[in-house]
Tab-separated table of N, CA and C in Angstrom:
chain	number	residue	atom	x	y	z
A	1	UNK	N	0.855	-1.169	0.000
A	1	UNK	CA	0.000	0.000	0.000
A	1	UNK	C	0.902	1.233	0.000
A	2	UNK	N	0.586	2.211	-0.826
A	2	UNK	CA	1.407	3.410	-0.931
A	2	UNK	C	1.180	4.308	0.278
A	3	UNK	N	2.190	5.122	0.640
A	3	UNK	CA	2.010	6.052	1.758
A	3	UNK	C	0.836	7.005	1.545
A	4	UNK	N	0.636	7.451	0.277
A	4	UNK	CA	-0.474	8.368	0.007
A	4	UNK	C	-1.817	7.709	0.317
A	5	UNK	N	-1.978	6.475	-0.171
A	5	UNK	CA	-3.243	5.766	0.038
A	5	UNK	C	-3.471	5.502	1.527
A	6	UNK	N	-2.428	5.159	2.245
A	6	UNK	CA	-2.531	4.933	3.680
A	6	UNK	C	-2.953	6.221	4.394
A	7	UNK	N	-2.389	7.368	3.979
A	7	UNK	CA	-2.751	8.654	4.580
A	7	UNK	C	-4.207	8.995	4.311
A	8	UNK	N	-4.662	8.774	3.071
A	8	UNK	CA	-6.062	9.053	2.726
A	8	UNK	C	-6.983	8.175	3.561
A	9	UNK	N	-6.640	6.916	3.719
A	9	UNK	CA	-7.469	6.004	4.506
A	9	UNK	C	-7.521	6.459	5.961
A	10	UNK	N	-6.405	6.916	6.472
A	10	UNK	CA	-6.370	7.374	7.858
A	10	UNK	C	-7.252	8.600	8.045
A	11	UNK	N	-7.178	9.555	7.124
A	11	UNK	CA	-7.993	10.767	7.224
A	11	UNK	C	-9.468	10.424	7.073
A	12	UNK	N	-9.819	9.622	6.080
A	12	UNK	CA	-11.209	9.233	5.854
A	12	UNK	C	-11.736	8.465	7.068
A	13	UNK	N	-10.916	7.628	7.627
A	13	UNK	CA	-11.333	6.875	8.808
A	13	UNK	C	-11.567	7.763	10.020
A	14	UNK	N	-10.896	8.926	10.077
A	14	UNK	CA	-11.058	9.831	11.216
A	14	UNK	C	-12.291	10.704	11.084
A	15	UNK	N	-12.799	10.911	9.897
A	15	UNK	CA	-13.954	11.799	9.701
A	15	UNK	C	-15.139	11.360	10.550
A	16	UNK	N	-15.525	10.080	10.536
A	16	UNK	CA	-16.649	9.693	11.388
A	16	UNK	C	-16.360	9.926	12.877
A	17	UNK	N	-15.121	9.750	13.302
A	17	UNK	CA	-14.792	10.001	14.699
A	17	UNK	C	-14.978	11.471	15.041
A	18	UNK	N	-14.538	12.378	14.162
A	18	UNK	CA	-14.691	13.798	14.416
A	18	UNK	C	-16.163	14.186	14.379
A	19	UNK	N	-16.926	13.602	13.467
A	19	UNK	CA	-18.338	13.918	13.360
A	19	UNK	C	-19.095	13.451	14.591
A	20	UNK	N	-18.592	12.422	15.256
A	20	UNK	CA	-19.268	11.884	16.427
A	20	UNK	C	-18.863	12.613	17.706
A	21	UNK	N	-17.934	13.545	17.628
A	21	UNK	CA	-17.529	14.274	18.831
A	21	UNK	C	-18.774	14.880	19.467
A	22	UNK	N	-18.855	14.807	20.762
A	22	UNK	CA	-20.065	15.240	21.456
A	22	UNK	C	-19.744	16.345	22.445
A	23	UNK	N	-20.803	17.005	22.846
A	23	UNK	CA	-20.646	18.018	23.882
A	23	UNK	C	-20.137	17.381	25.166
A	24	UNK	N	-19.412	18.148	25.915
A	24	UNK	CA	-18.878	17.694	27.200
A	24	UNK	C	-19.981	17.788	28.246
A	25	UNK	N	-20.095	16.791	29.070
A	25	UNK	CA	-21.059	16.774	30.165
A	25	UNK	C	-20.333	17.156	31.463
A	26	UNK	N	-20.573	18.368	31.994
A	26	UNK	CA	-19.898	18.747	33.239
A	26	UNK	C	-20.392	17.887	34.415
A	27	UNK	N	-19.513	17.684	35.378
A	27	UNK	CA	-19.852	16.919	36.573
A	27	UNK	C	-20.863	17.672	37.423
A	28	UNK	N	-21.815	16.952	37.977
A	28	UNK	CA	-22.690	17.537	38.991
A	28	UNK	C	-21.962	17.437	40.321
A	29	UNK	N	-22.184	18.410	41.179
A	29	UNK	CA	-21.525	18.411	42.482
A	29	UNK	C	-21.216	19.821	42.924
A	30	UNK	N	-20.153	19.958	43.700
A	30	UNK	CA	-19.756	21.248	44.251
A	30	UNK	C	-18.931	22.028	43.231
A	31	UNK	N	-19.366	23.253	42.964
A	31	UNK	CA	-18.672	24.141	42.043
A	31	UNK	C	-18.389	25.451	42.741
A	32	UNK	N	-17.323	26.099	42.332
A	32	UNK	CA	-17.045	27.454	42.796
A	32	UNK	C	-16.550	28.268	41.619
A	33	UNK	N	-16.687	29.580	41.746
A	33	UNK	CA	-16.302	30.430	40.633
A	33	UNK	C	-15.620	31.699	41.096
A	34	UNK	N	-14.869	32.254	40.187
A	34	UNK	CA	-14.187	33.514	40.454
A	34	UNK	C	-14.331	34.409	39.234
A	35	UNK	N	-14.804	35.642	39.488
A	35	UNK	CA	-14.996	36.621	38.419
A	35	UNK	C	-13.763	37.501	38.293
A	36	UNK	N	-13.492	37.886	37.069
A	36	UNK	CA	-12.385	38.782	36.768
A	36	UNK	C	-12.907	39.888	35.856
A	37	UNK	N	-12.621	41.111	36.212
A	37	UNK	CA	-12.960	42.244	35.372
A	37	UNK	C	-11.975	42.264	34.211
A	38	UNK	N	-12.481	42.183	32.996
A	38	UNK	CA	-11.608	42.203	31.821
A	38	UNK	C	-11.372	43.625	31.324
A	39	UNK	N	-12.365	44.490	31.503
A	39	UNK	CA	-12.183	45.859	31.058
A	39	UNK	C	-13.488	46.617	31.017
A	40	UNK	N	-13.366	47.890	30.738
A	40	UNK	CA	-14.530	48.759	30.609
A	40	UNK	C	-14.218	49.817	29.569
A	41	UNK	N	-15.290	50.381	29.022
A	41	UNK	CA	-15.116	51.443	28.033
A	41	UNK	C	-16.328	52.370	28.114
A	42	UNK	N	-16.063	53.665	28.160
A	42	UNK	CA	-17.126	54.653	28.150
A	42	UNK	C	-17.884	54.808	29.449
A	43	UNK	N	-17.397	54.229	30.514
A	43	UNK	CA	-18.113	54.279	31.786
A	43	UNK	C	-17.795	55.578	32.543
A	44	UNK	N	-18.770	56.080	33.292
A	44	UNK	CA	-18.530	57.290	34.087
A	44	UNK	C	-17.414	57.061	35.102
A	45	UNK	N	-16.621	58.093	35.376
A	45	UNK	CA	-15.479	57.944	36.294
A	45	UNK	C	-15.845	57.354	37.650
A	46	UNK	N	-16.978	57.742	38.218
A	46	UNK	CA	-17.346	57.211	39.534
A	46	UNK	C	-17.643	55.709	39.476
A	47	UNK	N	-18.151	55.223	38.350
A	47	UNK	CA	-18.353	53.777	38.197
A	47	UNK	C	-17.009	53.070	38.054
A	48	UNK	N	-16.130	53.631	37.249
A	48	UNK	CA	-14.807	53.037	37.033
A	48	UNK	C	-14.068	52.908	38.364
A	49	UNK	N	-14.164	53.942	39.205
A	49	UNK	CA	-13.499	53.919	40.514
A	49	UNK	C	-14.024	52.805	41.407
A	50	UNK	N	-15.307	52.447	41.265
A	50	UNK	CA	-15.922	51.437	42.133
A	50	UNK	C	-15.756	50.004	41.624
A	51	UNK	N	-15.420	49.841	40.353
A	51	UNK	CA	-15.366	48.492	39.762
A	51	UNK	C	-14.371	47.550	40.434
A	52	UNK	N	-13.118	47.950	40.681
A	52	UNK	CA	-12.193	46.992	41.316
A	52	UNK	C	-12.700	46.504	42.673
A	53	UNK	N	-13.248	47.397	43.468
A	53	UNK	CA	-13.766	46.993	44.776
A	53	UNK	C	-14.966	46.075	44.655
A	54	UNK	N	-15.852	46.386	43.717
A	54	UNK	CA	-17.039	45.547	43.521
A	54	UNK	C	-16.643	44.138	43.083
A	55	UNK	N	-15.647	44.030	42.222
A	55	UNK	CA	-15.221	42.698	41.782
A	55	UNK	C	-14.502	41.954	42.891
A	56	UNK	N	-13.715	42.639	43.708
A	56	UNK	CA	-13.009	41.929	44.785
A	56	UNK	C	-13.984	41.473	45.866
A	57	UNK	N	-15.060	42.219	46.103
A	57	UNK	CA	-16.051	41.834	47.119
A	57	UNK	C	-16.992	40.747	46.630
A	58	UNK	N	-17.348	40.786	45.361
A	58	UNK	CA	-18.374	39.895	44.823
A	58	UNK	C	-17.838	38.937	43.772
A	59	UNK	N	-16.546	38.723	43.762
A	59	UNK	CA	-15.927	37.971	42.675
A	59	UNK	C	-16.037	36.461	42.831
A	60	UNK	N	-16.343	35.983	43.992
A	60	UNK	CA	-16.328	34.538	44.213
A	60	UNK	C	-17.702	34.026	44.616
A	61	UNK	N	-17.983	32.800	44.267
A	61	UNK	CA	-19.141	32.103	44.802
A	61	UNK	C	-18.693	30.697	45.140
A	62	UNK	N	-19.459	30.080	46.006
A	62	UNK	CA	-19.265	28.665	46.278
A	62	UNK	C	-18.392	28.368	47.473
A	63	UNK	N	-18.193	27.099	47.700
A	63	UNK	CA	-18.712	26.029	46.871
A	63	UNK	C	-20.245	25.963	46.950
A	64	UNK	N	-20.812	25.586	45.818
A	64	UNK	CA	-22.263	25.538	45.656
A	64	UNK	C	-22.612	24.243	44.938
A	65	UNK	N	-23.630	23.560	45.434
A	65	UNK	CA	-24.066	22.306	44.822
A	65	UNK	C	-24.858	22.616	43.549
A	66	UNK	N	-24.424	22.040	42.436
A	66	UNK	CA	-25.116	22.238	41.169
A	66	UNK	C	-25.310	20.875	40.508
A	67	UNK	N	-26.551	20.589	40.116
A	67	UNK	CA	-26.871	19.356	39.402
A	67	UNK	C	-27.178	19.726	37.957
A	68	UNK	N	-26.357	19.258	37.041
A	68	UNK	CA	-26.546	19.560	35.630
A	68	UNK	C	-27.402	18.487	34.976
A	69	UNK	N	-28.323	18.890	34.105
A	69	UNK	CA	-29.081	17.887	33.353
A	69	UNK	C	-28.167	17.176	32.364
A	70	UNK	N	-28.567	15.967	31.996
A	70	UNK	CA	-27.811	15.199	31.006
A	70	UNK	C	-28.748	14.872	29.849
A	71	UNK	N	-28.546	15.441	28.675
A	71	UNK	CA	-27.402	16.232	28.260
A	71	UNK	C	-27.438	17.644	28.856
A	72	UNK	N	-26.254	18.222	28.949
A	72	UNK	CA	-26.072	19.527	29.577
A	72	UNK	C	-26.869	20.622	28.886
A	73	UNK	N	-27.510	21.435	29.691
A	73	UNK	CA	-28.038	22.741	29.300
A	73	UNK	C	-27.767	23.653	30.492
A	74	UNK	N	-27.514	24.935	30.273
A	74	UNK	CA	-27.109	25.818	31.370
A	74	UNK	C	-28.237	26.345	32.258
A	75	UNK	N	-29.498	26.024	31.982
A	75	UNK	CA	-30.596	26.605	32.746
A	75	UNK	C	-30.466	26.412	34.253
A	76	UNK	N	-30.031	25.237	34.695
A	76	UNK	CA	-29.918	24.986	36.135
A	76	UNK	C	-28.694	25.656	36.740
A	77	UNK	N	-27.858	26.197	35.891
A	77	UNK	CA	-26.585	26.732	36.347
A	77	UNK	C	-26.586	28.252	36.465
A	78	UNK	N	-27.024	28.935	35.444
A	78	UNK	CA	-26.785	30.375	35.411
A	78	UNK	C	-28.000	31.140	34.924
A	79	UNK	N	-28.737	31.693	35.870
A	79	UNK	CA	-29.759	32.664	35.524
A	79	UNK	C	-31.061	32.115	35.015
A	80	UNK	N	-32.038	33.000	35.055
A	80	UNK	CA	-33.385	32.682	34.622
A	80	UNK	C	-33.646	33.396	33.297
A	81	UNK	N	-32.946	32.980	32.265
A	81	UNK	CA	-33.120	33.566	30.944
A	81	UNK	C	-32.887	32.473	29.915
A	82	UNK	N	-33.230	32.771	28.686
A	82	UNK	CA	-33.167	31.774	27.614
A	82	UNK	C	-31.750	31.633	27.079
A	83	UNK	N	-31.280	30.400	27.064
A	83	UNK	CA	-29.972	30.076	26.502
A	83	UNK	C	-30.168	29.496	25.104
A	84	UNK	N	-29.262	29.851	24.206
A	84	UNK	CA	-29.272	29.334	22.845
A	84	UNK	C	-27.943	28.625	22.620
A	85	UNK	N	-28.019	27.426	22.058
A	85	UNK	CA	-26.789	26.680	21.758
A	85	UNK	C	-26.225	27.181	20.443
A	86	UNK	N	-25.010	27.730	20.480
A	86	UNK	CA	-24.378	28.280	19.281
A	86	UNK	C	-23.445	27.299	18.593
A	87	UNK	N	-22.970	26.319	19.332
A	87	UNK	CA	-22.035	25.349	18.768
A	87	UNK	C	-21.683	24.331	19.830
A	88	UNK	N	-20.778	23.466	19.477
A	88	UNK	CA	-20.349	22.447	20.416
A	88	UNK	C	-19.760	23.111	21.654
A	89	UNK	N	-20.342	22.806	22.822
A	89	UNK	CA	-19.876	23.303	24.126
A	89	UNK	C	-19.930	24.826	24.248
A	90	UNK	N	-20.804	25.478	23.490
A	90	UNK	CA	-20.919	26.939	23.512
A	90	UNK	C	-22.394	27.332	23.553
A	91	UNK	N	-22.744	28.072	24.592
A	91	UNK	CA	-24.108	28.549	24.812
A	91	UNK	C	-24.079	30.065	24.956
A	92	UNK	N	-25.210	30.708	24.621
A	92	UNK	CA	-25.278	32.159	24.777
A	92	UNK	C	-26.667	32.574	25.257
A	93	UNK	N	-26.664	33.582	26.110
A	93	UNK	CA	-27.909	34.209	26.557
A	93	UNK	C	-27.743	35.706	26.377
A	94	UNK	N	-28.816	36.350	25.994
A	94	UNK	CA	-28.815	37.804	25.862
A	94	UNK	C	-30.147	38.305	26.400
A	95	UNK	N	-30.090	39.382	27.150
A	95	UNK	CA	-31.318	39.935	27.698
A	95	UNK	C	-31.134	41.417	27.953
A	96	UNK	N	-32.255	42.093	28.140
A	96	UNK	CA	-32.232	43.537	28.333
A	96	UNK	C	-33.111	43.897	29.531
A	97	UNK	N	-32.624	44.851	30.306
A	97	UNK	CA	-33.394	45.411	31.418
A	97	UNK	C	-33.492	46.911	31.188
A	98	UNK	N	-34.647	47.458	31.484
A	98	UNK	CA	-34.845	48.891	31.355
A	98	UNK	C	-35.470	49.401	32.642
A	99	UNK	N	-34.872	50.430	33.213
A	99	UNK	CA	-35.399	51.049	34.432
A	99	UNK	C	-35.651	52.517	34.150
A	100	UNK	N	-36.835	52.955	34.498
A	100	UNK	CA	-37.169	54.362	34.324
A	100	UNK	C	-36.588	55.179	35.476
A	101	UNK	N	-35.959	56.280	35.119
A	101	UNK	CA	-35.458	57.231	36.104
A	101	UNK	C	-36.203	58.542	35.862
A	102	UNK	N	-36.019	59.501	36.717
A	102	UNK	CA	-36.620	60.807	36.518
A	102	UNK	C	-36.093	61.512	35.282
A	103	UNK	N	-34.996	61.004	34.731
A	103	UNK	CA	-34.380	61.629	33.559
A	103	UNK	C	-34.573	60.814	32.283
A	104	UNK	N	-35.241	59.688	32.380
A	104	UNK	CA	-35.447	58.824	31.218
A	104	UNK	C	-35.049	57.389	31.524
A	105	UNK	N	-35.038	56.561	30.487
A	105	UNK	CA	-34.771	55.131	30.667
A	105	UNK	C	-33.268	54.843	30.754
A	106	UNK	N	-32.923	54.031	31.736
A	106	UNK	CA	-31.577	53.478	31.885
A	106	UNK	C	-31.681	52.045	31.345
A	107	UNK	N	-30.974	51.739	30.268
A	107	UNK	CA	-31.127	50.453	29.588
A	107	UNK	C	-29.830	49.653	29.706
A	108	UNK	N	-29.967	48.415	30.147
A	108	UNK	CA	-28.812	47.519	30.279
A	108	UNK	C	-29.009	46.319	29.349
A	109	UNK	N	-28.095	46.163	28.406
A	109	UNK	CA	-28.075	44.999	27.515
A	109	UNK	C	-26.955	44.083	27.987
A	110	UNK	N	-27.278	42.809	28.184
A	110	UNK	CA	-26.312	41.857	28.736
A	110	UNK	C	-26.215	40.658	27.795
A	111	UNK	N	-24.994	40.285	27.464
A	111	UNK	CA	-24.748	39.095	26.650
A	111	UNK	C	-23.763	38.212	27.410
A	112	UNK	N	-24.098	36.940	27.520
A	112	UNK	CA	-23.257	35.982	28.228
A	112	UNK	C	-22.952	34.811	27.297
A	113	UNK	N	-21.676	34.509	27.131
A	113	UNK	CA	-21.254	33.313	26.416
A	113	UNK	C	-20.717	32.332	27.445
A	114	UNK	N	-21.227	31.116	27.412
A	114	UNK	CA	-20.790	30.066	28.331
A	114	UNK	C	-20.148	28.949	27.530
A	115	UNK	N	-18.927	28.600	27.910
A	115	UNK	CA	-18.174	27.547	27.241
A	115	UNK	C	-17.915	26.415	28.230
A	116	UNK	N	-18.238	25.194	27.839
A	116	UNK	CA	-17.903	24.020	28.641
A	116	UNK	C	-16.523	23.586	28.174
A	117	UNK	N	-15.512	23.828	29.012
A	117	UNK	CA	-14.124	23.529	28.641
A	117	UNK	C	-13.747	22.083	28.945
A	118	UNK	N	-14.322	21.525	30.018
A	118	UNK	CA	-14.069	20.134	30.402
A	118	UNK	C	-15.160	19.735	31.395
A	119	UNK	N	-15.080	18.510	31.896
A	119	UNK	CA	-16.049	18.063	32.899
A	119	UNK	C	-15.923	18.864	34.193
A	120	UNK	N	-14.792	19.539	34.371
A	120	UNK	CA	-14.526	20.243	35.629
A	120	UNK	C	-14.261	21.742	35.451
A	121	UNK	N	-14.491	22.275	34.255
A	121	UNK	CA	-14.211	23.702	34.028
A	121	UNK	C	-15.206	24.302	33.034
A	122	UNK	N	-15.789	25.414	33.435
A	122	UNK	CA	-16.670	26.198	32.574
A	122	UNK	C	-16.125	27.618	32.551
A	123	UNK	N	-16.281	28.290	31.435
A	123	UNK	CA	-15.843	29.670	31.314
A	123	UNK	C	-17.020	30.495	30.825
A	124	UNK	N	-17.240	31.591	31.502
A	124	UNK	CA	-18.349	32.477	31.164
A	124	UNK	C	-17.787	33.868	30.849
A	125	UNK	N	-18.076	34.368	29.666
A	125	UNK	CA	-17.654	35.708	29.256
A	125	UNK	C	-18.917	36.565	29.171
A	126	UNK	N	-18.919	37.682	29.894
A	126	UNK	CA	-20.086	38.562	29.938
A	126	UNK	C	-19.730	39.945	29.433
A	127	UNK	N	-20.645	40.514	28.682
A	127	UNK	CA	-20.517	41.894	28.233
A	127	UNK	C	-21.816	42.601	28.606
A	128	UNK	N	-21.684	43.626	29.428
A	128	UNK	CA	-22.814	44.427	29.882
A	128	UNK	C	-22.666	45.818	29.292
A	129	UNK	N	-23.694	46.285	28.600
A	129	UNK	CA	-23.678	47.639	28.035
A	129	UNK	C	-24.823	48.419	28.662
A	130	UNK	N	-24.481	49.508	29.340
A	130	UNK	CA	-25.475	50.351	30.000
A	130	UNK	C	-25.565	51.666	29.229
A	131	UNK	N	-26.778	51.978	28.794
A	131	UNK	CA	-27.033	53.239	28.093
A	131	UNK	C	-27.795	54.158	29.034
A	132	UNK	N	-27.245	55.338	29.246
A	132	UNK	CA	-27.823	56.314	30.165
A	132	UNK	C	-28.709	57.303	29.408
A	133	UNK	N	-29.767	57.805	30.058
A	133	UNK	CA	-30.501	58.905	29.439
A	133	UNK	C	-29.542	60.090	29.257
A	134	UNK	N	-29.705	60.879	28.187
A	134	UNK	CA	-28.751	61.960	27.892
A	134	UNK	C	-28.447	62.890	29.068
A	135	UNK	N	-29.465	63.316	29.811
A	135	UNK	CA	-29.222	64.240	30.927
A	135	UNK	C	-28.411	63.561	32.030
A	136	UNK	N	-28.696	62.301	32.304
A	136	UNK	CA	-27.945	61.564	33.328
A	136	UNK	C	-26.512	61.314	32.861
A	137	UNK	N	-26.337	60.964	31.604
A	137	UNK	CA	-24.990	60.745	31.061
A	137	UNK	C	-24.157	62.015	31.199
A	138	UNK	N	-24.762	63.166	30.901
A	138	UNK	CA	-24.032	64.436	31.015
A	138	UNK	C	-23.649	64.705	32.465
A	139	UNK	N	-24.567	64.438	33.395
A	139	UNK	CA	-24.260	64.631	34.822
A	139	UNK	C	-23.121	63.725	35.274
A	140	UNK	N	-23.061	62.526	34.699
A	140	UNK	CA	-22.056	61.538	35.114
A	140	UNK	C	-20.747	61.681	34.355
A	141	UNK	N	-20.708	62.552	33.367
A	141	UNK	CA	-19.459	62.788	32.656
A	141	UNK	C	-19.165	61.806	31.547
A	142	UNK	N	-20.205	61.302	30.883
A	142	UNK	CA	-19.996	60.389	29.765
A	142	UNK	C	-21.021	60.683	28.691
A	143	UNK	N	-20.691	60.331	27.474
A	143	UNK	CA	-21.662	60.469	26.393
A	143	UNK	C	-21.885	59.137	25.693
A	144	UNK	N	-21.077	58.170	26.018
A	144	UNK	CA	-21.145	56.856	25.371
A	144	UNK	C	-21.802	55.847	26.305
A	145	UNK	N	-22.289	54.766	25.734
A	145	UNK	CA	-22.725	53.681	26.619
A	145	UNK	C	-21.529	53.157	27.416
A	146	UNK	N	-21.792	52.693	28.591
A	146	UNK	CA	-20.776	52.078	29.454
A	146	UNK	C	-20.764	50.581	29.151
A	147	UNK	N	-19.608	50.063	28.732
A	147	UNK	CA	-19.479	48.648	28.401
A	147	UNK	C	-18.495	48.019	29.388
A	148	UNK	N	-18.961	46.977	30.069
A	148	UNK	CA	-18.144	46.271	31.066
A	148	UNK	C	-18.012	44.817	30.625
A	149	UNK	N	-16.784	44.329	30.528
A	149	UNK	CA	-16.522	42.942	30.151
A	149	UNK	C	-15.928	42.203	31.341
A	150	UNK	N	-16.406	40.980	31.553
A	150	UNK	CA	-15.887	40.176	32.662
A	150	UNK	C	-15.863	38.703	32.272
A	151	UNK	N	-15.114	37.945	33.052
A	151	UNK	CA	-15.022	36.495	32.859
A	151	UNK	C	-15.235	35.840	34.216
A	152	UNK	N	-15.965	34.737	34.226
A	152	UNK	CA	-16.084	33.920	35.429
A	152	UNK	C	-15.532	32.541	35.092
A	153	UNK	N	-14.560	32.119	35.862
A	153	UNK	CA	-14.018	30.768	35.738
A	153	UNK	C	-14.694	29.914	36.792
A	154	UNK	N	-15.440	28.906	36.332
A	154	UNK	CA	-16.177	27.994	37.212
A	154	UNK	C	-15.382	26.693	37.301
A	155	UNK	N	-15.143	26.227	38.521
A	155	UNK	CA	-14.343	25.010	38.724
A	155	UNK	C	-15.097	24.011	39.610
A	156	UNK	N	-15.071	22.781	39.188
A	156	UNK	CA	-15.640	21.676	39.966
A	156	UNK	C	-14.694	21.388	41.124
A	157	UNK	N	-15.244	21.297	42.348
A	157	UNK	CA	-14.383	21.043	43.501
A	157	UNK	C	-14.699	19.730	44.209
A	158	UNK	N	-15.703	19.016	43.747
A	158	UNK	CA	-15.961	17.706	44.336
A	158	UNK	C	-17.428	17.323	44.327
A	159	UNK	N	-17.689	16.095	44.705
A	159	UNK	CA	-19.077	15.600	44.692
A	159	UNK	C	-19.974	16.287	45.705
């Protein structure tokens, strides 16, 4: 058998294996997480000043008992909103909150991407965009929406 033919057979033989690759099923049990502020853009100075403290105070959770459905879906894990499966081991949720103030609507758009990295590791990337009513934005010293990016690393710690 020629080396070329052997290589073609090996590649063709691997295609069904790759096609059968499945989503990872995270372990149910005790999980803990740690949030990290990745950055911000366009946020009012007083918010920027408070962000490091807010993340250091509220950056961790757990250990917390979490039972994941099989096959995995994130509903039992993170929030009361609709998750959409975007690809293998990748889920996304997006939602909007609007609060009326005396100066107009304060609108928060939130997008969360959740990646199942292994049976014992999940990664969550969040982007929060807050749009201020014009008069409030001027009072706070900004004209742009405030965009805050963060990551939460979730780790399995035991049964």
